[in-house]
Amino acid sequence: MQQLPLGWRWPAQQRFDTFFATGNEATVELLRQLADGSSNGWIFLFGPEGSGRTHLLMATCQAANAQEISAQYLPLAALPAPVDGAIRGFGGSDLLVLDDLDAIAGDAAAEHALFDLYNRCRAEGSTLVFVASAPPAQIGIQLPDLVSRLSSCTQLPLRPLDDAQRREVLRSRAETRGIALDEAVLDFLFSRYARDLGSLGALLDRVDRESLAAKRRVTVPFLRQLLARGDD
C-alpha cells in the first residue's frame, strides 16, 4: 500500500502561508479550522487540475501535525490497481485525506471500499477530507449510497487562479529560492509552457537546479536552451 507513513515529512513549501488564497479565502479558512482542531466537519473539496488542491491538502495535514493531530494522505490516482485494498487499509489517524477521487469512479470494488471507509470513520470518530475535480454527483461514481454520503459533506469549491495570479504565485515561489523572474521571463514561460501551477512548479524546480549548476541568471535565452533539451 502506498499511503504516506505517519513519519513522512510534508513538503515544506506547501503550507497555508504559501498558498495564494485570493478568491478562495473562505475555503482556506475552513481547512485551517480543520487543521487546528476547532472544526471536525467532513469536507469535500473540488476544483480543476492546477487549482491548488494538493497544495491545500498538504498544508492541512502539515498544520494538523503541528497541533499534534495525526494525519494521513492517500493519493488515489498514484496507486497501482487494484486500489480497493489500499482504501480498506487506510485509517488509524485523526485526519484522513483522500486525493483524486475521480481516479476510482466506476471501479466497483474501490467505490465499495470507500463507502466502507466512510462508515468506519464515522464510527471511529476520524475526520475525512475528500478531493476531486467536481462535486460528488459529477465525477462518475456509480454507487448511489456513496454519492449520497459524499454529498452530505461540506462542499468546498476551489476557484482556479487566472494568469495574472499564476504569474504572481510563480514569481513569489521563485523569490523564496533566490531566483528573480522578470516580466520577459514570465512572458516567455506563459507563452511556451503549460500554465497550471503543478507543471510550472516542476519547471521551477528544474530551473533552480540548472541555474545553480550553470551559475547563470534565469533569462529568456537560458530558458530557451533549457526547454530545448527537454527533460534530460
PDB file of C-alpha atoms in Angstrom, residues 3-4 9 12 30 35 45 57 93 106 126 142 161 167 171 194 199-200 224:
ATOM      1  CA  GLN A   3      -0.292   5.648   1.666  1.00  0.00           C
ATOM      2  CA  LEU A   4       2.158   8.052   3.240  1.00  0.00           C
ATOM      3  CA  ARG A   9       7.589  14.910   6.227  1.00  0.00           C
ATOM      4  CA  ALA A  12       7.855  22.442   3.406  1.00  0.00           C
ATOM      5  CA  LEU A  30     -12.376  26.185   6.852  1.00  0.00           C
ATOM      6  CA  ALA A  35      -6.229  21.572  10.933  1.00  0.00           C
ATOM      7  CA  LEU A  45     -13.010  19.878  -1.753  1.00  0.00           C
ATOM      8  CA  LEU A  57      -4.219  19.063   1.357  1.00  0.00           C
ATOM      9  CA  SER A  93      -5.360   8.746  12.278  1.00  0.00           C
ATOM     10  CA  GLY A 106     -16.586   3.350 -11.966  1.00  0.00           C
ATOM     11  CA  SER A 126     -11.891  10.219  12.430  1.00  0.00           C
ATOM     12  CA  GLN A 142     -21.726   4.681  -9.726  1.00  0.00           C
ATOM     13  CA  LEU A 161      -6.277  31.311 -10.455  1.00  0.00           C
ATOM     14  CA  ARG A 167       2.348  34.771 -12.602  1.00  0.00           C
ATOM     15  CA  ARG A 171       7.280  34.945  -9.098  1.00  0.00           C
ATOM     16  CA  ALA A 194       1.817  24.664 -19.542  1.00  0.00           C
ATOM     17  CA  SER A 199       3.694  21.995 -14.259  1.00  0.00           C
ATOM     18  CA  LEU A 200       5.116  25.425 -13.537  1.00  0.00           C
ATOM     19  CA  ARG A 224      15.060  28.595 -24.275  1.00  0.00           C
TER      20      ARG A 224
END
